[in-house]
Amino acid sequence: MTPQPPAAVLWDMDGTIVDTEPHWQAAQRALLIDHGIAPFDAEGEAALVGASLQTAARIFREAGVPLDEDAWIAHVTTDVLARVRAELTWRPGARELLVELRDAGVPSALVTNSFREMAEVVLAAIGVDWLDAVVTGDDVAEGKPDPGPYLRAAELLGVRPGDCIAIEDSVPGLASARRAGAVTLGVPHGMALDEGHADALATSLTEIDLEGLRALYTRVRTERDAVTETRR
């Protein structure tokens, strides 16, 4: 019996599965203050949501923080890891959807710009042991919005990117997934999203179940196939 689509669901981590964004923001603000630099405003902080660590390090250097890329990543990651170990919460509906996918035999992969050390601490803290693949920022040459992370996740699962649904909370993450060819579901958290950023938007994962994901996949693939046929 042929499995029903999607072939897999590819998950962002920060802000999608778990609410780590406040920890990143607190660590980044503390670093700015330590160097006598005013914290970023809401627009500046929003620009960091979903960005690769390398991109964030560059933004901080431009703001006047005298740390190179490696030093910035090490400093902020150490701070965030301490905060995650002290407190970590699920995003609403994420755990329930992961369990439903597992029980239905639909593979899930984690695709994050965070480095592997961070991902392993987060996964240990929330007790998730049913992910079929994990791709982190240090596994690929370029992080999101480059398509590489999602292409790698599909490769590890042995499926085509276009047969997958990616769930993301940020513009860079959705751009990465769309460039890889995945069907995209945006669930905003800390960054505004509009209809042009994803194939579909949801206010919360509490609104989404496997049936809804299958309906989204079918709609988007039908639309894409129609466009392809028209261009022939």
Short mmCIF file of N, CA, C and O in Angstrom, two decimals, residues 124-231:
data_model
loop_
_atom_site.label_atom_id
_atom_site.label_comp_id
_atom_site.label_asym_id
_atom_site.label_seq_id
_atom_site.Cartn_x
_atom_site.Cartn_y
_atom_site.Cartn_z
N ALA A 124 17.15 16.92 24.28
CA ALA A 124 17.24 16.20 25.55
C ALA A 124 16.29 16.81 26.57
O ALA A 124 15.66 16.09 27.36
N ALA A 125 16.18 18.14 26.57
CA ALA A 125 15.34 18.82 27.56
C ALA A 125 13.86 18.51 27.35
O ALA A 125 13.10 18.39 28.33
N ILE A 126 13.42 18.39 26.10
CA ILE A 126 12.00 18.14 25.85
C ILE A 126 11.70 16.66 25.67
O ILE A 126 10.54 16.27 25.55
N GLY A 127 12.75 15.84 25.65
CA GLY A 127 12.53 14.40 25.62
C GLY A 127 12.04 13.84 24.30
O GLY A 127 11.40 12.80 24.26
N VAL A 128 12.35 14.52 23.19
CA VAL A 128 11.93 14.03 21.87
C VAL A 128 12.92 13.00 21.37
O VAL A 128 14.11 13.27 21.24
N ASP A 129 12.44 11.79 21.09
CA ASP A 129 13.32 10.75 20.56
C ASP A 129 12.73 10.11 19.32
O ASP A 129 13.12 9.00 18.94
N TRP A 130 11.80 10.80 18.68
CA TRP A 130 11.16 10.20 17.50
C TRP A 130 11.41 11.00 16.23
O TRP A 130 10.69 10.88 15.25
N LEU A 131 12.46 11.83 16.21
CA LEU A 131 12.85 12.49 14.98
C LEU A 131 13.71 11.53 14.15
O LEU A 131 14.57 10.84 14.69
N ASP A 132 13.48 11.52 12.85
CA ASP A 132 14.17 10.57 11.98
C ASP A 132 15.47 11.13 11.41
O ASP A 132 16.29 10.38 10.89
N ALA A 133 15.66 12.44 11.50
CA ALA A 133 16.89 13.08 11.04
C ALA A 133 17.01 14.45 11.69
O ALA A 133 16.00 15.06 12.04
N VAL A 134 18.24 14.91 11.84
CA VAL A 134 18.51 16.23 12.42
C VAL A 134 19.57 16.90 11.56
O VAL A 134 20.65 16.34 11.34
N VAL A 135 19.27 18.10 11.07
CA VAL A 135 20.23 18.91 10.32
C VAL A 135 20.41 20.22 11.08
O VAL A 135 19.43 20.93 11.36
N THR A 136 21.65 20.53 11.43
CA THR A 136 21.95 21.73 12.20
C THR A 136 22.81 22.70 11.39
O THR A 136 23.30 22.36 10.31
N GLY A 137 22.99 23.89 11.93
CA GLY A 137 23.71 24.93 11.20
C GLY A 137 25.15 24.58 10.89
O GLY A 137 25.71 25.10 9.92
N ASP A 138 25.76 23.72 11.71
CA ASP A 138 27.13 23.32 11.44
C ASP A 138 27.23 22.07 10.57
O ASP A 138 28.33 21.55 10.34
N ASP A 139 26.11 21.60 10.05
CA ASP A 139 26.12 20.45 9.14
C ASP A 139 26.18 20.88 7.68
O ASP A 139 26.37 20.03 6.79
N VAL A 140 25.95 22.17 7.41
CA VAL A 140 25.83 22.65 6.04
C VAL A 140 26.75 23.84 5.81
O VAL A 140 27.15 24.52 6.75
N ALA A 141 27.08 24.08 4.54
CA ALA A 141 27.97 25.19 4.21
C ALA A 141 27.30 26.54 4.45
O ALA A 141 27.95 27.49 4.89
N GLU A 142 26.02 26.62 4.16
CA GLU A 142 25.26 27.86 4.34
C GLU A 142 23.96 27.54 5.07
O GLU A 142 23.29 26.56 4.76
N GLY A 143 23.61 28.37 6.05
CA GLY A 143 22.36 28.19 6.76
C GLY A 143 21.19 28.83 6.02
O GLY A 143 21.35 29.37 4.93
N LYS A 144 20.02 28.72 6.62
CA LYS A 144 18.84 29.39 6.06
C LYS A 144 19.14 30.89 5.93
O LYS A 144 19.78 31.45 6.82
N PRO A 145 18.73 31.54 4.84
CA PRO A 145 17.73 31.15 3.83
C PRO A 145 18.26 30.31 2.66
O PRO A 145 17.51 30.07 1.71
N ASP A 146 19.51 29.89 2.70
CA ASP A 146 20.00 28.98 1.67
C ASP A 146 19.17 27.69 1.72
O ASP A 146 18.78 27.25 2.80
N PRO A 147 18.90 27.05 0.59
CA PRO A 147 18.10 25.82 0.59
C PRO A 147 18.83 24.60 1.13
O PRO A 147 18.21 23.56 1.38
N GLY A 148 20.15 24.72 1.32
CA GLY A 148 20.95 23.58 1.71
C GLY A 148 20.44 22.78 2.90
O GLY A 148 20.43 21.53 2.85
N PRO A 149 20.03 23.43 4.01
CA PRO A 149 19.56 22.65 5.15
C PRO A 149 18.37 21.75 4.83
O PRO A 149 18.33 20.59 5.26
N TYR A 150 17.42 22.26 4.05
CA TYR A 150 16.24 21.44 3.73
C TYR A 150 16.57 20.37 2.69
O TYR A 150 16.02 19.26 2.74
N LEU A 151 17.44 20.69 1.77
CA LEU A 151 17.87 19.67 0.81
C LEU A 151 18.58 18.52 1.53
O LEU A 151 18.38 17.35 1.20
N ARG A 152 19.39 18.88 2.51
CA ARG A 152 20.11 17.85 3.27
C ARG A 152 19.14 16.98 4.08
O ARG A 152 19.30 15.75 4.15
N ALA A 153 18.14 17.59 4.69
CA ALA A 153 17.16 16.82 5.47
C ALA A 153 16.43 15.82 4.59
O ALA A 153 16.26 14.65 4.97
N ALA A 154 16.00 16.26 3.42
CA ALA A 154 15.31 15.35 2.51
C ALA A 154 16.23 14.21 2.08
O ALA A 154 15.81 13.05 1.99
N GLU A 155 17.48 14.55 1.83
CA GLU A 155 18.46 13.52 1.44
C GLU A 155 18.62 12.48 2.53
O GLU A 155 18.65 11.27 2.26
N LEU A 156 18.72 12.93 3.78
CA LEU A 156 18.88 12.00 4.90
C LEU A 156 17.67 11.08 5.05
O LEU A 156 17.81 9.91 5.44
N LEU A 157 16.50 11.60 4.74
CA LEU A 157 15.28 10.80 4.85
C LEU A 157 15.02 9.94 3.61
O LEU A 157 14.14 9.08 3.63
N GLY A 158 15.75 10.19 2.54
CA GLY A 158 15.56 9.43 1.31
C GLY A 158 14.29 9.79 0.57
O GLY A 158 13.68 8.94 -0.08
N VAL A 159 13.89 11.07 0.65
CA VAL A 159 12.68 11.52 -0.02
C VAL A 159 13.01 12.76 -0.86
O VAL A 159 14.06 13.37 -0.71
N ARG A 160 12.11 13.13 -1.74
CA ARG A 160 12.28 14.34 -2.54
C ARG A 160 11.82 15.55 -1.73
O ARG A 160 10.77 15.49 -1.07
N PRO A 161 12.55 16.67 -1.78
CA PRO A 161 12.12 17.86 -1.04
C PRO A 161 10.71 18.29 -1.40
O PRO A 161 9.94 18.72 -0.53
N GLY A 162 10.36 18.17 -2.67
CA GLY A 162 9.03 18.59 -3.10
C GLY A 162 7.90 17.73 -2.58
O GLY A 162 6.73 18.11 -2.68
N ASP A 163 8.23 16.58 -2.01
CA ASP A 163 7.22 15.70 -1.43
C ASP A 163 7.05 15.94 0.07
O ASP A 163 6.31 15.21 0.74
N CYS A 164 7.74 16.97 0.59
CA CYS A 164 7.72 17.24 2.03
C CYS A 164 6.98 18.53 2.35
O CYS A 164 6.81 19.41 1.49
N ILE A 165 6.55 18.65 3.59
CA ILE A 165 6.03 19.91 4.13
C ILE A 165 7.03 20.42 5.16
O ILE A 165 7.50 19.66 6.02
N ALA A 166 7.37 21.69 5.07
CA ALA A 166 8.25 22.34 6.05
C ALA A 166 7.42 23.28 6.91
O ALA A 166 6.59 24.04 6.40
N ILE A 167 7.66 23.23 8.22
CA ILE A 167 6.96 24.10 9.17
C ILE A 167 7.97 25.07 9.75
O ILE A 167 8.98 24.66 10.33
N GLU A 168 7.71 26.36 9.59
CA GLU A 168 8.66 27.40 9.97
C GLU A 168 7.95 28.60 10.59
O GLU A 168 6.77 28.82 10.33
N ASP A 169 8.72 29.38 11.37
CA ASP A 169 8.15 30.57 11.99
C ASP A 169 8.75 31.86 11.45
O ASP A 169 8.37 32.95 11.90
N SER A 170 9.73 31.78 10.52
CA SER A 170 10.44 32.98 10.11
C SER A 170 10.54 33.09 8.60
O SER A 170 10.44 32.10 7.87
N VAL A 171 10.79 34.30 8.13
CA VAL A 171 10.97 34.55 6.70
C VAL A 171 12.20 33.81 6.15
O VAL A 171 12.10 33.15 5.10
N PRO A 172 13.38 33.89 6.81
CA PRO A 172 14.53 33.15 6.27
C PRO A 172 14.28 31.64 6.19
O PRO A 172 14.68 30.99 5.22
N GLY A 173 13.63 31.08 7.21
CA GLY A 173 13.36 29.65 7.21
C GLY A 173 12.42 29.24 6.10
O GLY A 173 12.64 28.23 5.42
N LEU A 174 11.37 30.02 5.90
CA LEU A 174 10.42 29.71 4.83
C LEU A 174 11.07 29.87 3.47
O LEU A 174 10.83 29.07 2.56
N ALA A 175 11.93 30.88 3.32
CA ALA A 175 12.63 31.06 2.05
C ALA A 175 13.53 29.86 1.75
O ALA A 175 13.59 29.37 0.61
N SER A 176 14.20 29.35 2.77
CA SER A 176 15.05 28.17 2.62
C SER A 176 14.24 26.98 2.14
O SER A 176 14.61 26.28 1.19
N ALA A 177 13.12 26.73 2.82
CA ALA A 177 12.29 25.58 2.48
C ALA A 177 11.68 25.70 1.09
O ALA A 177 11.64 24.73 0.32
N ARG A 178 11.23 26.89 0.73
CA ARG A 178 10.62 27.08 -0.58
C ARG A 178 11.65 26.93 -1.69
O ARG A 178 11.37 26.35 -2.75
N ARG A 179 12.85 27.43 -1.46
CA ARG A 179 13.91 27.30 -2.47
C ARG A 179 14.31 25.84 -2.64
O ARG A 179 14.74 25.44 -3.73
N ALA A 180 14.15 25.05 -1.59
CA ALA A 180 14.43 23.61 -1.69
C ALA A 180 13.31 22.87 -2.41
O ALA A 180 13.50 21.73 -2.84
N GLY A 181 12.14 23.50 -2.51
CA GLY A 181 11.02 22.88 -3.21
C GLY A 181 9.93 22.33 -2.31
O GLY A 181 8.93 21.79 -2.80
N ALA A 182 10.08 22.47 -0.99
CA ALA A 182 9.08 21.92 -0.07
C ALA A 182 7.82 22.76 -0.05
O ALA A 182 7.83 23.96 -0.33
N VAL A 183 6.71 22.13 0.28
CA VAL A 183 5.47 22.84 0.60
C VAL A 183 5.69 23.48 1.97
O VAL A 183 6.24 22.87 2.88
N THR A 184 5.26 24.73 2.12
CA THR A 184 5.59 25.46 3.35
C THR A 184 4.36 25.89 4.15
O THR A 184 3.37 26.36 3.60
N LEU A 185 4.48 25.73 5.46
CA LEU A 185 3.48 26.19 6.41
C LEU A 185 4.16 27.16 7.36
O LEU A 185 5.11 26.79 8.06
N GLY A 186 3.69 28.39 7.39
CA GLY A 186 4.25 29.40 8.28
C GLY A 186 3.40 29.56 9.52
O GLY A 186 2.18 29.73 9.44
N VAL A 187 4.06 29.50 10.68
CA VAL A 187 3.39 29.72 11.97
C VAL A 187 4.18 30.80 12.69
O VAL A 187 5.16 30.52 13.38
N PRO A 188 3.80 32.06 12.51
CA PRO A 188 4.65 33.16 12.98
C PRO A 188 4.82 33.19 14.49
O PRO A 188 3.91 32.89 15.25
N HIS A 189 6.05 33.58 14.89
CA HIS A 189 6.36 33.74 16.31
C HIS A 189 7.56 34.68 16.40
O HIS A 189 8.68 34.28 16.09
N GLY A 190 7.33 35.92 16.78
CA GLY A 190 8.41 36.89 16.89
C GLY A 190 8.71 37.60 15.59
O GLY A 190 9.58 38.47 15.54
N MET A 191 8.03 37.26 14.52
CA MET A 191 8.23 37.89 13.22
C MET A 191 6.92 37.80 12.45
O MET A 191 6.32 36.73 12.37
N ALA A 192 6.48 38.92 11.89
CA ALA A 192 5.25 38.91 11.11
C ALA A 192 5.47 38.18 9.79
O ALA A 192 6.51 38.31 9.16
N LEU A 193 4.48 37.39 9.41
CA LEU A 193 4.50 36.71 8.12
C LEU A 193 3.26 37.11 7.34
O LEU A 193 2.21 37.38 7.92
N ASP A 194 3.39 37.12 6.02
CA ASP A 194 2.21 37.36 5.20
C ASP A 194 2.06 36.22 4.20
O ASP A 194 2.90 35.32 4.13
N GLU A 195 1.01 36.28 3.42
CA GLU A 195 0.68 35.15 2.54
C GLU A 195 1.74 34.90 1.49
O GLU A 195 1.84 33.78 0.97
N GLY A 196 2.56 35.90 1.18
CA GLY A 196 3.59 35.70 0.19
C GLY A 196 4.79 34.92 0.69
O GLY A 196 5.63 34.49 -0.10
N HIS A 197 4.88 34.73 2.00
CA HIS A 197 6.04 34.04 2.57
C HIS A 197 5.89 32.52 2.58
O HIS A 197 6.89 31.81 2.68
N ALA A 198 4.67 32.01 2.54
CA ALA A 198 4.45 30.57 2.68
C ALA A 198 3.25 30.14 1.85
O ALA A 198 2.42 30.96 1.44
N ASP A 199 3.15 28.84 1.63
CA ASP A 199 1.99 28.31 0.92
C ASP A 199 0.72 28.41 1.76
O ASP A 199 -0.39 28.47 1.23
N ALA A 200 0.88 28.40 3.08
CA ALA A 200 -0.25 28.57 3.99
C ALA A 200 0.28 29.11 5.31
O ALA A 200 1.45 28.91 5.66
N LEU A 201 -0.58 29.81 6.04
CA LEU A 201 -0.24 30.34 7.35
C LEU A 201 -1.22 29.80 8.38
O LEU A 201 -2.39 29.55 8.08
N ALA A 202 -0.74 29.61 9.60
CA ALA A 202 -1.60 29.22 10.72
C ALA A 202 -1.21 30.08 11.91
O ALA A 202 -0.03 30.40 12.10
N THR A 203 -2.18 30.47 12.70
CA THR A 203 -1.89 31.25 13.89
C THR A 203 -1.14 30.42 14.91
O THR A 203 -0.27 30.91 15.64
N SER A 204 -1.48 29.14 14.98
CA SER A 204 -0.88 28.24 15.96
C SER A 204 -0.93 26.81 15.42
O SER A 204 -1.81 26.46 14.62
N LEU A 205 0.01 25.98 15.87
CA LEU A 205 -0.03 24.57 15.49
C LEU A 205 -1.19 23.83 16.14
O LEU A 205 -1.48 22.70 15.76
N THR A 206 -1.84 24.44 17.09
CA THR A 206 -3.05 23.82 17.65
C THR A 206 -4.16 23.75 16.60
O THR A 206 -5.11 22.99 16.76
N GLU A 207 -4.02 24.53 15.52
CA GLU A 207 -5.01 24.52 14.44
C GLU A 207 -4.73 23.43 13.41
O GLU A 207 -5.53 23.21 12.50
N ILE A 208 -3.57 22.76 13.52
CA ILE A 208 -3.09 21.88 12.47
C ILE A 208 -3.03 20.44 12.94
O ILE A 208 -2.56 20.15 14.04
N ASP A 209 -3.50 19.53 12.10
CA ASP A 209 -3.33 18.10 12.34
C ASP A 209 -2.86 17.44 11.05
O ASP A 209 -2.65 18.12 10.03
N LEU A 210 -2.66 16.13 11.07
CA LEU A 210 -2.16 15.44 9.89
C LEU A 210 -3.11 15.58 8.71
O LEU A 210 -2.68 15.76 7.57
N GLU A 211 -4.39 15.51 8.97
CA GLU A 211 -5.36 15.67 7.89
C GLU A 211 -5.20 17.03 7.22
O GLU A 211 -5.25 17.16 6.00
N GLY A 212 -4.99 18.06 8.05
CA GLY A 212 -4.79 19.40 7.50
C GLY A 212 -3.52 19.50 6.69
O GLY A 212 -3.48 20.17 5.65
N LEU A 213 -2.45 18.86 7.14
CA LEU A 213 -1.20 18.86 6.39
C LEU A 213 -1.37 18.16 5.05
O LEU A 213 -0.85 18.62 4.02
N ARG A 214 -2.10 17.06 5.05
CA ARG A 214 -2.33 16.35 3.79
C ARG A 214 -3.16 17.19 2.82
O ARG A 214 -2.89 17.20 1.61
N ALA A 215 -4.14 17.91 3.34
CA ALA A 215 -4.94 18.77 2.47
C ALA A 215 -4.10 19.90 1.90
O ALA A 215 -4.22 20.25 0.72
N LEU A 216 -3.22 20.47 2.72
CA LEU A 216 -2.32 21.52 2.25
C LEU A 216 -1.40 20.99 1.16
O LEU A 216 -1.23 21.62 0.11
N TYR A 217 -0.81 19.83 1.40
CA TYR A 217 0.10 19.23 0.43
C TYR A 217 -0.62 19.00 -0.90
O TYR A 217 -0.10 19.35 -1.98
N THR A 218 -1.80 18.42 -0.85
CA THR A 218 -2.55 18.12 -2.07
C THR A 218 -2.87 19.40 -2.84
O THR A 218 -2.72 19.45 -4.07
N ARG A 219 -3.31 20.43 -2.13
CA ARG A 219 -3.65 21.70 -2.79
C ARG A 219 -2.44 22.31 -3.49
O ARG A 219 -2.51 22.69 -4.66
N VAL A 220 -1.34 22.38 -2.77
CA VAL A 220 -0.16 23.03 -3.33
C VAL A 220 0.42 22.24 -4.49
O VAL A 220 0.79 22.80 -5.52
N ARG A 221 0.51 20.92 -4.36
CA ARG A 221 1.06 20.12 -5.45
C ARG A 221 0.15 20.17 -6.68
O ARG A 221 0.64 20.20 -7.82
N THR A 222 -1.16 20.23 -6.48
CA THR A 222 -2.08 20.35 -7.61
C THR A 222 -1.86 21.67 -8.32
O THR A 222 -1.82 21.74 -9.56
N GLU A 223 -1.70 22.75 -7.53
CA GLU A 223 -1.46 24.07 -8.12
C GLU A 223 -0.13 24.10 -8.87
O GLU A 223 -0.05 24.65 -9.98
N ARG A 224 0.90 23.50 -8.31
CA ARG A 224 2.22 23.49 -8.96
C ARG A 224 2.18 22.67 -10.24
O ARG A 224 2.77 23.06 -11.26
N ASP A 225 1.49 21.54 -10.20
CA ASP A 225 1.40 20.70 -11.39
C ASP A 225 0.65 21.43 -12.50
O ASP A 225 1.00 21.32 -13.69
N ALA A 226 -0.38 22.22 -12.14
CA ALA A 226 -1.14 22.96 -13.13
C ALA A 226 -0.27 24.04 -13.77
O ALA A 226 -0.33 24.26 -15.00
N VAL A 227 0.55 24.69 -12.99
CA VAL A 227 1.46 25.71 -13.52
C VAL A 227 2.47 25.08 -14.47
O VAL A 227 2.76 25.61 -15.55
N THR A 228 3.02 23.92 -14.06
CA THR A 228 3.98 23.23 -14.90
C THR A 228 3.37 22.81 -16.23
O THR A 228 3.96 22.96 -17.31
N GLU A 229 2.13 22.32 -16.18
CA GLU A 229 1.44 21.89 -17.40
C GLU A 229 1.18 23.08 -18.32
O GLU A 229 1.31 22.97 -19.55
N THR A 230 0.83 24.23 -17.73
CA THR A 230 0.54 25.42 -18.53
C THR A 230 1.79 25.92 -19.27
O THR A 230 1.72 26.40 -20.39
N ARG A 231 2.94 25.74 -18.65
CA ARG A 231 4.19 26.23 -19.24
C ARG A 231 4.72 25.33 -20.35
O ARG A 231 5.63 25.71 -21.07
#
